[in-house]
C-alpha positions as a printed Julia matrix, in Angstrom:
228×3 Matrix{Float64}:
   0.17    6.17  -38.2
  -3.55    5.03  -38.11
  -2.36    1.15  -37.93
  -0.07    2.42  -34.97
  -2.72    4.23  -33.14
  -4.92    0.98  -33.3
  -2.92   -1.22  -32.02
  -2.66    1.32  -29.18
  -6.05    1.45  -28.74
  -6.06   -2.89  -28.75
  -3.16   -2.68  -26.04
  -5.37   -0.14  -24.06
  -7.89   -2.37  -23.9
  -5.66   -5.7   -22.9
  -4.39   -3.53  -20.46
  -8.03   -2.52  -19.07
  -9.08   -5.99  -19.32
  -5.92   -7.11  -17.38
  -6.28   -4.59  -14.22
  -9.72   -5.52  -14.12
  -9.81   -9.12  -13.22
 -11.75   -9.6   -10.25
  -9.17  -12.21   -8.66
  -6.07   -9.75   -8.68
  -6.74   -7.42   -5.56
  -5.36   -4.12   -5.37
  -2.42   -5.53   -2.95
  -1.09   -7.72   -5.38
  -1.04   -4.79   -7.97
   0.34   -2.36   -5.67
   3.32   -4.99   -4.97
   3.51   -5.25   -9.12
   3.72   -1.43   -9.25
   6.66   -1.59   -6.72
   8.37   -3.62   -8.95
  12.19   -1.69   -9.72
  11.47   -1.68  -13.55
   8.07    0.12  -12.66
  10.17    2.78  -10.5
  12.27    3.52  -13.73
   9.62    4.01  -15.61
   7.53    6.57  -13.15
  10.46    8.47  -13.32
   9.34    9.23  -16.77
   5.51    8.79  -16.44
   3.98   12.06  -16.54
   6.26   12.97  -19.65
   5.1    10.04  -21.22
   1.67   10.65  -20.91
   1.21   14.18  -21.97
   3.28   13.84  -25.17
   0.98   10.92  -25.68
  -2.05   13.09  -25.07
  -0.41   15.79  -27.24
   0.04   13.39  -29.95
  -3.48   11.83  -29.66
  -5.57   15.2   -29.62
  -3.23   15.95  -32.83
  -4.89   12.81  -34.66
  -8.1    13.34  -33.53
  -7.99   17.06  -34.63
  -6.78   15.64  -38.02
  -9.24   13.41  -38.24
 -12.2    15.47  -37.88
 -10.26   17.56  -40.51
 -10.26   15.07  -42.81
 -14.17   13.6   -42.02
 -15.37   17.77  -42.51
 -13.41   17.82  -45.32
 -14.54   15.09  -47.41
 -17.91   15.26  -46.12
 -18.34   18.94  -48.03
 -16.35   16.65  -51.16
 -19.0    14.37  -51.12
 -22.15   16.85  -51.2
 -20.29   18.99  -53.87
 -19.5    16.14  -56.23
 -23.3    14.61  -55.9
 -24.67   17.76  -56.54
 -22.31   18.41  -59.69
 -23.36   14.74  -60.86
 -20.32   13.28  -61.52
 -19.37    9.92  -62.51
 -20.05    7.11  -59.97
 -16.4     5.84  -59.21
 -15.52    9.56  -58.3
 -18.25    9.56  -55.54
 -17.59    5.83  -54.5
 -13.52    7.21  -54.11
 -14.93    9.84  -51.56
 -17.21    7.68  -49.68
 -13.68    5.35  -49.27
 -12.14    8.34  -48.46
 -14.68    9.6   -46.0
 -15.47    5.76  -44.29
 -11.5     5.97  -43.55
 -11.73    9.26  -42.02
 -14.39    8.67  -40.03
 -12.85    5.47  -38.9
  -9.81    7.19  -37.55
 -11.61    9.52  -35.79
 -13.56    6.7   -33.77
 -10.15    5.18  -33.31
  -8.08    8.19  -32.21
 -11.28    9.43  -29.91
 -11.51    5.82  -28.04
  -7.66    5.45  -27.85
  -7.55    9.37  -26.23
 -10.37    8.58  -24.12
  -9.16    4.92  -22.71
  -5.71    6.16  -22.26
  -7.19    9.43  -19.47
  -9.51    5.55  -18.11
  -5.93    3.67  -17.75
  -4.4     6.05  -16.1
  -7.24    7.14  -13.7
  -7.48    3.22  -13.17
  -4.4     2.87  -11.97
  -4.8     6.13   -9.92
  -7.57    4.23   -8.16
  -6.39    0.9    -7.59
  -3.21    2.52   -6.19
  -5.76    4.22   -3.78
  -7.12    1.58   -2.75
  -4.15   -0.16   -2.56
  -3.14    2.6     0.33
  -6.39    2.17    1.72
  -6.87   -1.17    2.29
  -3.19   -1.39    3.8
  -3.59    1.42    6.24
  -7.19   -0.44    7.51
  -5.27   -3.54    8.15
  -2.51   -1.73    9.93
  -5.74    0.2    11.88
  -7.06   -3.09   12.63
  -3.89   -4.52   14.21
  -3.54   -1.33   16.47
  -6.8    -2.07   17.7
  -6.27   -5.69   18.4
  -3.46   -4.87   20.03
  -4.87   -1.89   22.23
  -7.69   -4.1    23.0
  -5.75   -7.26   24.1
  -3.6    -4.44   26.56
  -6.77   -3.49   27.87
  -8.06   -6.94   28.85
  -4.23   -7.43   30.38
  -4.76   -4.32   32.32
  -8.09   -5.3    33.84
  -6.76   -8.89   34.38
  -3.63   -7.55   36.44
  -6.25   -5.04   38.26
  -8.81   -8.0    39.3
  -5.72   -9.98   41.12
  -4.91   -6.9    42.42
  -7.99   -6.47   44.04
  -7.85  -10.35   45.47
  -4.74   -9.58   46.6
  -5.61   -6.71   48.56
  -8.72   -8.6    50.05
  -6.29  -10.91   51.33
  -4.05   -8.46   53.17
  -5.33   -6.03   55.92
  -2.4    -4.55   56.64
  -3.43   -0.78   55.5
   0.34   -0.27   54.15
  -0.7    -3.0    51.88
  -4.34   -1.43   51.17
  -2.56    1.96   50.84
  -0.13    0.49   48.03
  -2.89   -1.03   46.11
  -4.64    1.61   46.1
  -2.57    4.05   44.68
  -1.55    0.82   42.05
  -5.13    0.84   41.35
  -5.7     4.26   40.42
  -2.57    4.21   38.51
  -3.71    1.41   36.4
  -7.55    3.04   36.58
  -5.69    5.89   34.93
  -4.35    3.79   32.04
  -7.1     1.73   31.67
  -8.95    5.28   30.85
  -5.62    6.03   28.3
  -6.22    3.15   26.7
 -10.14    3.03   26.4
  -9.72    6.87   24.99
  -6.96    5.55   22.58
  -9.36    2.52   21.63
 -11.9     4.93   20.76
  -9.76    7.01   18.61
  -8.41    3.97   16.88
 -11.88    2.96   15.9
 -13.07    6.4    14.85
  -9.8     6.37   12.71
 -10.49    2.39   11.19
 -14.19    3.69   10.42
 -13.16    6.67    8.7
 -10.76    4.45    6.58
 -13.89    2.01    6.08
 -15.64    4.69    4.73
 -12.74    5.87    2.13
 -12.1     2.26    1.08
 -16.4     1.96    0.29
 -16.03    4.58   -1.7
 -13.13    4.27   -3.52
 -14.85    0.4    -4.13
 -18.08    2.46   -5.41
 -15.74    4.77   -7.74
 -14.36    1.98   -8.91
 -16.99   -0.09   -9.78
 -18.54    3.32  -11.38
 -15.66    3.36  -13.59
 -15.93   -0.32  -14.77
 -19.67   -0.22  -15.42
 -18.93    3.19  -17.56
 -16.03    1.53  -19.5
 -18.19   -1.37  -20.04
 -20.76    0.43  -21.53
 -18.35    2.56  -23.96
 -16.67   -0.68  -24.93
 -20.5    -1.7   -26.18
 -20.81    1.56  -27.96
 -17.21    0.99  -29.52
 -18.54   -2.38  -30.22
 -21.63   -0.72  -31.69
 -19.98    1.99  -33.5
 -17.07   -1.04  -35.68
């Protein structure tokens, strides 16, 4: 089981290593994660992941079992002065069990990383959609606004050209009425902005989080690094 759990722990970290290339933007993974085998599996994701939580914490629990265990061997038998292949057999025995506990504990610990990474690039994902979708609304409210004025200026030739006062009356009450949506729009501008600045904001920090999370992976991949 110890061979199995490392090669999970290898395939965590090809995984990691994948979803953090720079050159693969959230978009592209959200579109991968839309993918119809992907929606068969989420079916069964959160099943998945606790029994493979259950089953990690099991291993690790065994492992500092086994690491107490022949730890208290290992003082007893050099204290009773026995022979040296019976204390060298113990040392094996305790290297391995120490061993599997760095193994389970990294493999426990980058499987709750994976999952909170793809938690976050999902996020961001979201977020960096719904800003482009904020930032076409207020394109498009400011290009109705310029149209607006535009129609009001030749409005206002217009009505220096005619003096008939039916005329003036008309264009007056035109011009209020598009005075009047020219304020609608301005007051809907504003709110779109407020709303693509507050999504500015939750993208920047879902960015910081994320980069957070990669500088603290990096540095427990040194440690693992360290600890082999």
């Amino acid at each position: 089981q110890w061979t199995a759990v490392a090669a999970f722990l290898y395939g965590e970290v090809a995984v990691l290593l994948v979803l953090c290339l720079p050159f693969i933007s959230p978009l592209r993974w959200q579109k991968i994660f839309m993918i119809p085998l992907w929606s068969k599996m989420a079916v069964f994701w959160n099943k998945m992941f606790l029994t493979i939580i259950v089953l990690l914490i099991i291993l690790f629990l065994d492992a500092v079992r086994e690491v107490r265990k022949y730890s208290a061997i290992q003082l007893n038998e050099k204290v009773a002065n026995v022979n040296t292949n019976a204390i060298d057999h113990i040392q094996m025995k305790l290297f391995r069990s120490q061993r599997n506990l760095y193994i389970s504990g990294f493999s426990l610990f980058l499987w709750l990383v994976l999952r909170r990474t793809v938690t976050l690039l999902t996020q961001l994902a979201k977020s960096m959609a719904s800003h482009a979708a904020l930032e076409t609304q207020v394109n498009d409210a400011t290009e109705a606004a310029k149209k607006y004025l535009s129609e009001n200026e030749r409005l206002q030739e217009a009505l220096n050209e005619k003096g008939s006062s039916e005329n003036k009356a008309a264009a007056e009450a035109t011009s209020e009425k598009l005075r009047k949506e020219i304020e609608e729009l301005k007051a809907e501008l504003k709110k779109t902005s407020n709303a693509l600045y507050k999504a500015n904001n939750e993208v920047t920090a879902v960015q910081k989080q994320s980069r957070g999370l990669k500088r603290e992976y990096d540095r427990l991949m040194k440690e693992y690094e360290r600890l082999q």
